[in-house]
C-alpha cells in the first residue's frame, strides 16, 4: 500500500509540475503576443497595440497599396502609349531623314555629274581654244596671239577665223581664176548666203555679207573700197562680237543664277533637313529623358510596391501567427482546465487513498501489536524450550558418562543404551519374572517388543523427532541415525519436545521491527 501511495504522490507531483510548466508557457506566450502586437503597432504606426486598430491600419495600408498598384498600372499603360507614340515619331523622323539623305545623295550625285561635265567641257574648251589659236597662227592673224581665257566664249573667235578663211579662199580664187564669170560668184554668194541663213537659224549671229564682188568695182577704186569695207566689216565684227559677248554673258549669268538658285535651294533643303534632324534629335533626347524619368518613377513605384507587399506579407504572417498563438492559448486554456479537473480528481483520489491508507495503517498497527504479543509468547516458549534443551543436554551427558561414551555420537550412545536395556530386560525376564513391572522407565521406553500400559497414547521417539523437525523446517538438523523400532514409545521422554542437541543456537532478542 505504501508503494501505491508513493506512486500516486509522484503522479500528483508530476501533474503539478506540468501545470506549472503550462502556466509558465501560457505567460510566456502572452508576453510574446503582447510584444509582437507592440512591434506590429510600431511598424504600422499605431499608438496602442490593439488588434482592431492594427487590423484597420493594415486594411488601410492594403487599400493604399491596391490604389498605388492601380496607379502604377495606369502609369505603365500611359508609358506604353507614349513609348509607342515616340517610337512612331522616331520612325517617321528616321524615314524623313532617310528620304532627305537620299535626296541629298541624289543632289550630290547630280552635282558631281555636273562637275564632271563642267570639267569635260572645260577640257574641250581648252582643246578648242588651243585649236583656234593654232588655226589663227596658220591663217596669219596677228590679233589672236593667245588662247581665250577659261570660261570665255570662243564662238566669236571661231566665226572670225571662218570669215577670214573664206576671204582668203575668195582672194586666192580671184587671183587664180580672174576670168571666172559672174554666175560662179553668184553661186558662191548664194551658198555663202545660205550658210549665213543656216547659221542664223541655229542660233548663231548673222555674218557680214559682201554686196558686191571685187570684179564689179573698178580697179582704181578697189583698194579704197576694200579698206572701207574692211573698216565697216571690222566695226560690224566688233559690234557683233560685243553683242555676242553680252549675250554669252547674259546666258552665263542666267546659268550662274540657275546654279546659284539650285545651290541655294539645295542648301536650304539641306539646312531644313539638318534643322529637322536636330529638332528630331532634341525631341528624341527629350523623349529619352522623359522615358528615363518615367522608368525611374516606375522603379520607385515598383520598389514601393515591393515594400508594401513585403509589409503585407509580414502583416499576414504575423496575423496568422497571432491567430495561431490565440488558438494555442485557447488550447492551453482548455488543457489547463482539463488538467485542473484531473488535478482535482487526483486530489480527491489521493484524499480517499490517504484515508484508506490511514485505515489500513491503523489495522496494520493493530495487527502488528497482536504479532508482537505472539512474538513475546513465542520468545517465552523459546526460552522454555532452550531450558528443556539444556536439561536434555545434561541428561545426555549423564547417560554418556554412564555408558562411558562421552566422545561417541548420539547414534552410538543410543545403540549402546539399547543394548544395555535389551540385556537388562532379557536378564530380568529370565531370572526375575515377578519383577517385570518394576523395571525402570528407561529400559521400557527403549524396548521395541514390549509396549507400555496405556499404549493408545502416541509419543514421539528421539529418532522420529529428527525426521519431524527436518520436514517442518523448525531450524533443527537431522542426526542421520537409523530408527530403533517401529513400536510406539512412551510420551514421557526428554526428546518429545521436538528439539535435539544441534538446535540450541537461538536468538532470544529477535527484533521483529528490523525484519518487517
Short mmCIF file of C-alpha atoms in Angstrom, two decimals:
data_model
loop_
_atom_site.label_atom_id
_atom_site.label_comp_id
_atom_site.label_asym_id
_atom_site.label_seq_id
_atom_site.Cartn_x
_atom_site.Cartn_y
_atom_site.Cartn_z
CA UNK A 1 0.00 0.00 0.00
CA UNK A 2 2.85 2.38 0.76
CA UNK A 3 4.24 1.79 -2.77
CA UNK A 4 0.85 2.65 -4.36
CA UNK A 5 0.55 5.81 -2.22
CA UNK A 6 4.07 6.87 -3.29
CA UNK A 7 3.16 6.30 -6.94
CA UNK A 8 0.04 8.46 -6.60
CA UNK A 9 2.05 11.16 -4.85
CA UNK A 10 4.64 11.07 -7.63
CA UNK A 11 1.88 11.38 -10.26
CA UNK A 12 0.41 14.31 -8.35
CA UNK A 13 3.80 15.99 -8.22
CA UNK A 14 4.27 15.35 -11.96
CA UNK A 15 0.87 16.87 -12.73
CA UNK A 16 1.61 19.86 -10.55
CA UNK A 17 4.97 20.42 -12.30
CA UNK A 18 3.26 20.02 -15.67
CA UNK A 19 0.63 22.57 -14.65
CA UNK A 20 3.40 24.95 -13.57
CA UNK A 21 5.18 24.50 -16.90
CA UNK A 22 1.94 25.06 -18.81
CA UNK A 23 1.25 28.17 -16.77
CA UNK A 24 4.76 29.45 -17.48
CA UNK A 25 4.33 28.67 -21.20
CA UNK A 26 1.00 30.46 -21.16
CA UNK A 27 2.54 33.53 -19.51
CA UNK A 28 5.46 33.48 -21.91
CA UNK A 29 3.10 33.22 -24.90
CA UNK A 30 1.05 36.10 -23.57
CA UNK A 31 4.22 38.18 -23.18
CA UNK A 32 5.40 37.28 -26.70
CA UNK A 33 1.96 38.06 -28.11
CA UNK A 34 1.94 41.47 -26.42
CA UNK A 35 5.49 42.18 -27.63
CA UNK A 36 4.51 41.09 -31.15
CA UNK A 37 1.46 43.36 -31.10
CA UNK A 38 3.64 46.25 -29.91
CA UNK A 39 6.13 45.59 -32.72
CA UNK A 40 3.35 45.45 -35.31
CA UNK A 41 1.87 48.64 -33.90
CA UNK A 42 5.27 50.36 -34.11
CA UNK A 43 5.74 49.20 -37.72
CA UNK A 44 2.31 50.20 -38.98
CA UNK A 45 2.26 53.41 -36.91
CA UNK A 46 -0.50 52.67 -34.37
CA UNK A 47 -0.32 54.24 -30.94
CA UNK A 48 -1.97 51.46 -28.94
CA UNK A 49 -1.13 47.77 -29.55
CA UNK A 50 -4.75 46.81 -30.12
CA UNK A 51 -5.69 44.07 -32.57
CA UNK A 52 -8.62 46.02 -34.05
CA UNK A 53 -6.55 49.15 -34.63
CA UNK A 54 -3.74 47.09 -36.17
CA UNK A 55 -6.20 45.28 -38.46
CA UNK A 56 -7.79 48.59 -39.53
CA UNK A 57 -4.34 50.07 -40.21
CA UNK A 58 -3.28 47.00 -42.19
CA UNK A 59 -6.54 47.19 -44.15
CA UNK A 60 -5.86 50.86 -44.93
CA UNK A 61 -2.30 50.04 -46.00
CA UNK A 62 -3.61 47.23 -48.20
CA UNK A 63 -6.18 49.54 -49.82
CA UNK A 64 -3.49 52.19 -50.35
CA UNK A 65 -1.21 49.59 -51.89
CA UNK A 66 -4.02 48.47 -54.17
CA UNK A 67 -4.62 52.09 -55.22
CA UNK A 68 -0.90 52.52 -55.84
CA UNK A 69 -0.92 49.30 -57.84
CA UNK A 70 -3.80 50.59 -59.97
CA UNK A 71 -2.00 53.91 -60.42
CA UNK A 72 1.17 52.09 -61.43
CA UNK A 73 -0.82 50.03 -63.94
CA UNK A 74 -2.34 53.24 -65.34
CA UNK A 75 1.08 54.91 -65.49
CA UNK A 76 2.50 51.83 -67.15
CA UNK A 77 -0.28 51.97 -69.76
CA UNK A 78 0.38 55.66 -70.36
CA UNK A 79 4.07 54.94 -70.56
CA UNK A 80 3.43 52.23 -73.15
CA UNK A 81 1.25 54.61 -75.17
CA UNK A 82 3.83 57.39 -75.01
CA UNK A 83 6.59 54.96 -75.90
CA UNK A 84 4.55 53.76 -78.90
CA UNK A 85 3.90 57.38 -79.92
CA UNK A 86 7.57 58.30 -79.56
CA UNK A 87 8.52 55.17 -81.45
CA UNK A 88 6.20 56.17 -84.30
CA UNK A 89 7.60 59.69 -84.27
CA UNK A 90 11.13 58.34 -84.29
CA UNK A 91 10.26 56.00 -87.15
CA UNK A 92 8.70 58.90 -89.09
CA UNK A 93 11.70 61.08 -88.35
CA UNK A 94 14.00 58.28 -89.41
CA UNK A 95 12.00 57.86 -92.63
CA UNK A 96 12.14 61.61 -93.31
CA UNK A 97 15.83 61.69 -92.53
CA UNK A 98 16.33 58.73 -94.81
CA UNK A 99 14.38 60.43 -97.60
CA UNK A 100 16.26 63.71 -97.10
CA UNK A 101 19.51 61.83 -97.07
CA UNK A 102 18.53 60.04 -100.26
CA UNK A 103 17.54 63.38 -101.87
CA UNK A 104 20.81 64.92 -100.70
CA UNK A 105 22.72 61.98 -102.11
CA UNK A 106 20.86 62.36 -105.42
CA UNK A 107 21.65 66.07 -105.50
CA UNK A 108 25.27 65.36 -104.66
CA UNK A 109 25.36 62.80 -107.47
CA UNK A 110 23.83 65.33 -109.85
CA UNK A 111 26.27 67.99 -108.67
CA UNK A 112 29.15 65.61 -109.04
CA UNK A 113 27.95 64.68 -112.52
CA UNK A 114 27.61 68.37 -113.42
CA UNK A 115 31.13 68.98 -112.08
CA UNK A 116 32.41 66.15 -114.23
CA UNK A 117 30.57 67.53 -117.24
CA UNK A 118 31.90 71.02 -116.50
CA UNK A 119 35.39 69.66 -116.22
CA UNK A 120 34.87 67.83 -119.51
CA UNK A 121 33.54 70.99 -121.13
CA UNK A 122 36.49 72.95 -119.77
CA UNK A 123 38.92 70.41 -121.18
CA UNK A 124 37.07 70.56 -124.52
CA UNK A 125 37.06 74.37 -124.35
CA UNK A 126 40.79 74.35 -123.69
CA UNK A 127 41.34 71.96 -126.59
CA UNK A 128 39.14 74.10 -128.87
CA UNK A 129 40.95 77.28 -127.75
CA UNK A 130 44.28 75.73 -128.47
CA UNK A 131 42.99 74.56 -131.85
CA UNK A 132 41.65 78.04 -132.69
CA UNK A 133 44.97 79.64 -131.65
CA UNK A 134 46.82 77.21 -133.85
CA UNK A 135 44.36 77.94 -136.67
CA UNK A 136 44.79 81.72 -136.21
CA UNK A 137 48.53 81.30 -136.35
CA UNK A 138 48.13 79.25 -139.50
CA UNK A 139 45.95 81.98 -141.03
CA UNK A 140 48.46 84.69 -140.03
CA UNK A 141 46.02 86.59 -137.87
CA UNK A 142 48.01 88.84 -135.58
CA UNK A 143 45.09 89.79 -133.33
CA UNK A 144 44.86 86.30 -131.83
CA UNK A 145 48.19 85.74 -130.11
CA UNK A 146 47.00 83.82 -127.03
CA UNK A 147 44.10 81.48 -126.30
CA UNK A 148 40.91 82.88 -124.81
CA UNK A 149 40.54 82.98 -121.01
CA UNK A 150 38.92 79.98 -119.35
CA UNK A 151 35.15 80.43 -119.31
CA UNK A 152 35.08 82.93 -122.18
CA UNK A 153 33.15 82.26 -125.34
CA UNK A 154 35.03 81.02 -128.41
CA UNK A 155 32.17 81.47 -130.88
CA UNK A 156 33.27 84.95 -131.99
CA UNK A 157 36.84 83.78 -132.48
CA UNK A 158 35.75 80.77 -134.47
CA UNK A 159 33.38 82.87 -136.64
CA UNK A 160 36.12 85.41 -137.20
CA UNK A 161 38.58 82.74 -138.21
CA UNK A 162 35.99 81.20 -140.52
CA UNK A 163 35.31 84.57 -142.16
CA UNK A 164 38.99 85.15 -142.61
CA UNK A 165 39.42 81.71 -144.09
CA UNK A 166 36.57 82.46 -146.54
CA UNK A 167 38.09 85.76 -147.52
CA UNK A 168 41.45 84.14 -148.03
CA UNK A 169 39.88 81.44 -150.10
CA UNK A 170 37.97 84.03 -152.17
CA UNK A 171 41.06 86.13 -152.66
CA UNK A 172 43.01 83.09 -153.66
CA UNK A 173 40.35 82.05 -156.14
CA UNK A 174 40.21 85.61 -157.52
CA UNK A 175 43.85 85.55 -158.26
CA UNK A 176 43.71 82.01 -159.63
CA UNK A 177 40.53 82.38 -161.70
CA UNK A 178 40.38 86.01 -162.73
CA UNK A 179 38.28 85.19 -165.77
CA UNK A 180 35.51 83.46 -163.99
CA UNK A 181 32.08 84.62 -164.91
CA UNK A 182 29.56 86.24 -162.71
CA UNK A 183 27.47 83.09 -162.32
CA UNK A 184 30.21 81.46 -160.31
CA UNK A 185 30.32 84.38 -157.90
CA UNK A 186 26.58 84.39 -157.62
CA UNK A 187 26.63 80.68 -156.84
CA UNK A 188 29.29 81.29 -154.26
CA UNK A 189 27.40 84.25 -152.84
CA UNK A 190 24.22 82.18 -152.79
CA UNK A 191 26.00 79.41 -150.99
CA UNK A 192 27.51 81.91 -148.63
CA UNK A 193 24.11 83.47 -148.02
CA UNK A 194 22.62 80.03 -147.40
CA UNK A 195 25.39 79.28 -144.94
CA UNK A 196 24.70 82.54 -143.10
CA UNK A 197 20.99 81.87 -143.00
CA UNK A 198 21.63 78.33 -141.72
CA UNK A 199 23.93 79.70 -139.03
CA UNK A 200 21.32 82.27 -138.02
CA UNK A 201 18.65 79.58 -137.86
CA UNK A 202 20.87 77.58 -135.46
CA UNK A 203 21.22 80.49 -133.08
CA UNK A 204 24.44 81.96 -134.49
CA UNK A 205 24.52 85.69 -135.15
CA UNK A 206 24.33 86.81 -138.78
CA UNK A 207 27.64 87.22 -140.58
CA UNK A 208 28.79 90.02 -142.77
CA UNK A 209 27.96 89.53 -146.39
CA UNK A 210 29.51 91.39 -149.21
CA UNK A 211 27.05 93.01 -151.57
CA UNK A 212 29.37 93.29 -154.48
CA UNK A 213 32.23 91.36 -155.77
CA UNK A 214 35.67 92.65 -156.39
CA UNK A 215 35.21 92.21 -160.12
CA UNK A 216 32.27 94.61 -160.15
CA UNK A 217 34.37 97.51 -158.80
CA UNK A 218 36.91 99.24 -160.96
CA UNK A 219 40.48 98.68 -160.19
CA UNK A 220 41.20 102.24 -159.16
CA UNK A 221 38.56 102.19 -156.54
CA UNK A 222 39.18 98.64 -155.35
CA UNK A 223 41.80 99.44 -152.76
CA UNK A 224 39.86 102.35 -151.26
CA UNK A 225 36.68 100.34 -151.25
CA UNK A 226 38.42 97.38 -149.83
CA UNK A 227 39.77 99.43 -146.98
CA UNK A 228 36.42 100.99 -146.33
CA UNK A 229 34.68 97.65 -146.47
CA UNK A 230 37.33 96.23 -144.17
CA UNK A 231 36.73 99.02 -141.67
CA UNK A 232 32.99 98.53 -141.86
CA UNK A 233 33.42 94.83 -141.51
CA UNK A 234 35.73 95.24 -138.54
CA UNK A 235 33.30 97.61 -136.91
CA UNK A 236 30.43 95.26 -137.58
CA UNK A 237 32.50 92.39 -136.27
CA UNK A 238 33.28 94.38 -133.11
CA UNK A 239 29.62 95.22 -132.66
CA UNK A 240 28.57 91.67 -133.30
CA UNK A 241 31.36 90.44 -131.06
CA UNK A 242 30.21 92.75 -128.27
CA UNK A 243 26.59 91.72 -128.82
CA UNK A 244 27.58 88.08 -128.81
CA UNK A 245 29.77 88.64 -125.79
CA UNK A 246 26.88 90.35 -124.00
CA UNK A 247 24.55 87.53 -124.98
CA UNK A 248 27.03 84.99 -123.79
CA UNK A 249 27.49 86.96 -120.60
CA UNK A 250 23.72 87.04 -120.15
CA UNK A 251 23.49 83.30 -120.75
CA UNK A 252 26.39 82.70 -118.40
CA UNK A 253 24.81 84.96 -115.79
CA UNK A 254 21.49 83.13 -116.22
CA UNK A 255 23.29 79.79 -115.90
CA UNK A 256 25.17 81.03 -112.85
CA UNK A 257 21.94 82.35 -111.39
CA UNK A 258 20.29 78.98 -112.07
CA UNK A 259 23.23 77.21 -110.46
CA UNK A 260 23.14 79.66 -107.55
CA UNK A 261 19.40 79.18 -107.19
CA UNK A 262 19.88 75.38 -107.36
CA UNK A 263 22.66 75.57 -104.82
CA UNK A 264 20.62 77.87 -102.64
CA UNK A 265 17.66 75.52 -102.93
CA UNK A 266 19.88 72.55 -102.12
CA UNK A 267 21.46 74.45 -99.23
CA UNK A 268 18.02 75.46 -97.99
CA UNK A 269 16.74 71.93 -98.26
CA UNK A 270 19.90 70.67 -96.59
CA UNK A 271 19.54 73.27 -93.83
CA UNK A 272 15.91 72.35 -93.40
CA UNK A 273 16.82 68.65 -93.28
CA UNK A 274 19.60 69.35 -90.78
CA UNK A 275 17.24 71.53 -88.73
CA UNK A 276 14.62 68.79 -88.80
CA UNK A 277 17.29 66.24 -87.85
CA UNK A 278 18.47 68.46 -84.97
CA UNK A 279 14.90 69.04 -83.89
CA UNK A 280 14.14 65.31 -84.10
CA UNK A 281 17.34 64.51 -82.20
CA UNK A 282 16.42 67.04 -79.48
CA UNK A 283 12.92 65.63 -79.38
CA UNK A 284 14.40 62.13 -79.17
CA UNK A 285 16.66 63.29 -76.33
CA UNK A 286 13.68 64.84 -74.53
CA UNK A 287 11.72 61.66 -75.12
CA UNK A 288 14.62 59.58 -73.85
CA UNK A 289 14.93 61.80 -70.78
CA UNK A 290 11.18 61.54 -70.15
CA UNK A 291 11.42 57.79 -70.67
CA UNK A 292 14.27 57.63 -68.14
CA UNK A 293 12.24 59.70 -65.68
CA UNK A 294 9.19 57.50 -66.20
CA UNK A 295 11.38 54.42 -65.75
CA UNK A 296 12.81 55.90 -62.55
CA UNK A 297 9.31 56.66 -61.30
CA UNK A 298 8.22 53.18 -62.31
CA UNK A 299 11.19 51.65 -60.48
CA UNK A 300 10.40 53.74 -57.41
CA UNK A 301 6.75 52.69 -57.56
CA UNK A 302 7.83 49.07 -58.01
CA UNK A 303 10.13 49.44 -55.01
CA UNK A 304 7.27 50.89 -53.00
CA UNK A 305 5.02 48.07 -54.19
CA UNK A 306 7.64 45.51 -53.18
CA UNK A 307 7.96 47.13 -49.77
CA UNK A 308 4.19 47.26 -49.45
CA UNK A 309 3.92 43.62 -50.50
CA UNK A 310 6.62 42.71 -48.00
CA UNK A 311 4.79 44.66 -45.30
CA UNK A 312 1.59 42.94 -46.32
CA UNK A 313 3.21 39.52 -46.24
CA UNK A 314 4.80 40.30 -42.87
CA UNK A 315 1.49 41.55 -41.52
CA UNK A 316 -0.34 38.48 -42.83
CA UNK A 317 2.30 36.19 -41.36
CA UNK A 318 2.14 37.98 -38.03
CA UNK A 319 -1.66 37.94 -38.11
CA UNK A 320 -1.52 34.22 -38.85
CA UNK A 321 0.97 33.83 -36.02
CA UNK A 322 -1.35 35.83 -33.76
CA UNK A 323 -4.23 33.54 -34.74
CA UNK A 324 -2.05 30.51 -34.10
CA UNK A 325 -0.98 31.92 -30.74
CA UNK A 326 -4.59 32.70 -29.93
CA UNK A 327 -5.63 29.17 -30.85
CA UNK A 328 -2.66 27.88 -28.89
CA UNK A 329 -3.74 29.99 -25.91
CA UNK A 330 -7.27 28.57 -26.22
CA UNK A 331 -5.85 25.06 -26.40
CA UNK A 332 -3.66 25.77 -23.38
CA UNK A 333 -6.67 27.14 -21.53
CA UNK A 334 -8.61 24.01 -22.41
CA UNK A 335 -5.65 21.86 -21.41
CA UNK A 336 -5.26 23.85 -18.19
CA UNK A 337 -8.94 23.37 -17.33
CA UNK A 338 -8.67 19.67 -18.14
CA UNK A 339 -5.54 19.36 -16.03
CA UNK A 340 -7.16 21.32 -13.20
CA UNK A 341 -10.07 18.89 -13.34
CA UNK A 342 -7.67 15.96 -13.42
CA UNK A 343 -5.74 17.52 -10.53
CA UNK A 344 -8.96 17.88 -8.53
CA UNK A 345 -9.85 14.27 -9.34
CA UNK A 346 -6.35 13.14 -8.38
CA UNK A 347 -6.57 15.18 -5.19
CA UNK A 348 -9.88 13.55 -4.30
CA UNK A 349 -8.43 10.16 -5.16
CA UNK A 350 -5.33 10.97 -3.14
CA UNK A 351 -7.50 12.14 -0.24
CA UNK A 352 -9.50 8.91 -0.37
CA UNK A 353 -6.27 6.95 -0.79
CA UNK A 354 -4.79 8.74 2.23
CA UNK A 355 -7.88 7.97 4.26
CA UNK A 356 -7.79 4.33 3.09
CA UNK A 357 -4.08 4.12 3.88
CA UNK A 358 -4.75 5.62 7.32
CA UNK A 359 -7.38 2.98 7.99
CA UNK A 360 -5.03 0.31 6.71
CA UNK A 361 -2.23 1.70 8.84
CA UNK A 362 -4.50 1.55 11.92
CA UNK A 363 -5.40 -2.05 11.06
CA UNK A 364 -1.75 -2.86 10.43
CA UNK A 365 -0.76 -1.31 13.75
CA UNK A 366 -3.40 -3.40 15.47
CA UNK A 367 -2.19 -6.50 13.64
CA UNK A 368 1.39 -5.56 14.50
CA UNK A 369 0.51 -5.32 18.19
CA UNK A 370 -1.02 -8.79 18.01
CA UNK A 371 2.07 -10.05 16.24
CA UNK A 372 4.28 -8.52 18.91
CA UNK A 373 2.25 -10.25 21.60
CA UNK A 374 2.54 -13.51 19.70
CA UNK A 375 6.27 -12.88 19.32
CA UNK A 376 6.64 -12.32 23.03
CA UNK A 377 4.75 -15.55 23.67
CA UNK A 378 6.98 -17.37 21.18
CA UNK A 379 10.05 -15.89 22.83
CA UNK A 380 8.79 -17.22 26.19
CA UNK A 381 8.20 -20.64 24.66
CA UNK A 382 11.62 -20.49 23.05
CA UNK A 383 13.24 -19.71 26.40
CA UNK A 384 11.37 -22.64 27.99
CA UNK A 385 12.41 -24.87 25.10
CA UNK A 386 16.03 -23.80 25.44
CA UNK A 387 15.85 -24.56 29.15
CA UNK A 388 14.48 -28.04 28.42
CA UNK A 389 17.14 -28.48 25.77
CA UNK A 390 19.85 -27.65 28.27
CA UNK A 391 18.33 -30.19 30.66
CA UNK A 392 18.28 -32.70 27.82
CA UNK A 393 21.93 -31.99 27.11
CA UNK A 394 22.76 -32.51 30.75
CA UNK A 395 20.81 -35.76 30.66
CA UNK A 396 22.60 -36.86 27.52
CA UNK A 397 25.97 -36.10 29.03
CA UNK A 398 24.96 -38.06 32.16
CA UNK A 399 23.86 -41.09 30.06
CA UNK A 400 27.05 -40.84 28.01
CA UNK A 401 29.16 -40.81 31.15
CA UNK A 402 27.28 -43.81 32.49
CA UNK A 403 27.88 -45.69 29.28
CA UNK A 404 31.44 -44.40 29.05
CA UNK A 405 30.65 -42.95 25.60
CA UNK A 406 31.34 -39.29 26.07
CA UNK A 407 33.16 -38.97 22.76
CA UNK A 408 30.68 -41.02 20.75
CA UNK A 409 27.93 -39.78 18.64
CA UNK A 410 24.29 -39.83 19.60
CA UNK A 411 23.58 -42.88 17.47
CA UNK A 412 26.37 -44.84 19.19
CA UNK A 413 25.15 -43.73 22.59
CA UNK A 414 21.61 -44.78 21.70
CA UNK A 415 22.81 -48.10 20.35
CA UNK A 416 24.80 -48.79 23.49
CA UNK A 417 21.90 -47.76 25.65
CA UNK A 418 19.56 -50.00 23.65
CA UNK A 419 21.98 -52.88 24.02
CA UNK A 420 22.16 -52.36 27.76
CA UNK A 421 18.41 -52.11 28.04
CA UNK A 422 17.89 -55.23 25.95
CA UNK A 423 20.35 -57.19 28.03
CA UNK A 424 18.81 -55.90 31.18
CA UNK A 425 15.36 -56.77 30.01
CA UNK A 426 16.43 -60.24 28.98
CA UNK A 427 18.05 -60.91 32.29
CA UNK A 428 15.07 -59.58 34.13
CA UNK A 429 12.69 -61.69 32.13
CA UNK A 430 14.52 -64.99 32.68
CA UNK A 431 15.69 -64.64 36.27
CA UNK A 432 13.08 -62.43 37.86
CA UNK A 433 9.84 -62.69 36.06
CA UNK A 434 7.93 -61.38 39.03
CA UNK A 435 9.78 -58.16 38.86
CA UNK A 436 8.82 -57.41 35.25
CA UNK A 437 6.74 -54.40 36.12
CA UNK A 438 9.30 -52.94 38.43
CA UNK A 439 11.80 -52.35 35.64
CA UNK A 440 12.96 -48.84 35.04
CA UNK A 441 11.19 -46.46 32.75
CA UNK A 442 14.29 -46.03 30.68
CA UNK A 443 14.51 -49.74 29.72
CA UNK A 444 10.82 -49.83 28.92
CA UNK A 445 10.93 -46.80 26.70
CA UNK A 446 13.67 -48.22 24.52
CA UNK A 447 12.13 -51.68 24.40
CA UNK A 448 10.65 -52.21 20.98
CA UNK A 449 8.97 -55.56 21.68
CA UNK A 450 7.07 -54.78 24.94
CA UNK A 451 4.54 -51.90 24.71
CA UNK A 452 3.72 -49.90 27.81
CA UNK A 453 0.40 -50.00 29.56
CA UNK A 454 -1.85 -47.39 28.04
CA UNK A 455 -0.25 -47.82 24.57
CA UNK A 456 -3.00 -45.90 22.91
CA UNK A 457 -1.09 -42.71 23.68
CA UNK A 458 1.32 -41.88 20.82
CA UNK A 459 4.59 -40.29 21.95
CA UNK A 460 7.35 -39.39 19.52
CA UNK A 461 10.68 -41.08 19.89
CA UNK A 462 14.10 -39.49 19.60
CA UNK A 463 14.74 -40.86 16.11
CA UNK A 464 11.27 -39.80 14.95
CA UNK A 465 11.82 -36.30 16.27
CA UNK A 466 14.70 -35.65 13.89
CA UNK A 467 12.65 -36.55 10.81
CA UNK A 468 9.72 -34.45 12.04
CA UNK A 469 11.79 -31.36 12.70
CA UNK A 470 13.54 -31.73 9.32
CA UNK A 471 10.21 -31.93 7.48
CA UNK A 472 8.59 -28.95 9.25
CA UNK A 473 11.63 -26.67 8.89
CA UNK A 474 11.87 -25.76 12.57
CA UNK A 475 15.56 -24.93 12.26
CA UNK A 476 16.98 -28.31 13.67
CA UNK A 477 19.34 -30.66 11.89
CA UNK A 478 18.88 -34.39 11.17
CA UNK A 479 21.05 -36.77 13.22
CA UNK A 480 21.25 -39.39 10.48
CA UNK A 481 20.66 -42.45 12.74
CA UNK A 482 18.51 -45.36 11.81
CA UNK A 483 15.13 -45.94 13.55
CA UNK A 484 15.34 -48.19 16.65
CA UNK A 485 11.95 -49.81 16.39
CA UNK A 486 8.54 -49.33 14.84
CA UNK A 487 6.63 -49.64 18.09
CA UNK A 488 5.22 -46.51 19.72
CA UNK A 489 7.15 -45.12 22.60
CA UNK A 490 6.17 -43.56 25.82
CA UNK A 491 5.22 -39.91 25.86
CA UNK A 492 7.42 -39.06 28.85
CA UNK A 493 10.73 -38.91 27.04
CA UNK A 494 13.05 -35.88 27.13
CA UNK A 495 13.12 -35.67 23.34
CA UNK A 496 9.39 -35.32 22.87
CA UNK A 497 9.64 -31.53 22.72
CA UNK A 498 10.89 -31.60 19.12
CA UNK A 499 14.46 -30.26 19.78
CA UNK A 500 17.80 -32.02 19.73
CA UNK A 501 21.28 -31.16 20.77
CA UNK A 502 22.09 -29.47 17.45
CA UNK A 503 19.25 -26.89 17.66
CA UNK A 504 20.32 -24.82 20.60
CA UNK A 505 21.50 -21.68 18.79
CA UNK A 506 18.52 -19.32 19.11
CA UNK A 507 18.38 -15.54 19.47
CA UNK A 508 16.14 -14.59 22.33
CA UNK A 509 16.41 -10.88 21.45
CA UNK A 510 14.94 -11.13 17.95
CA UNK A 511 13.56 -7.76 16.80
CA UNK A 512 10.52 -8.09 14.68
CA UNK A 513 10.61 -4.39 13.58
CA UNK A 514 14.02 -4.88 11.94
CA UNK A 515 12.65 -7.51 9.60
CA UNK A 516 9.23 -6.05 8.90
#
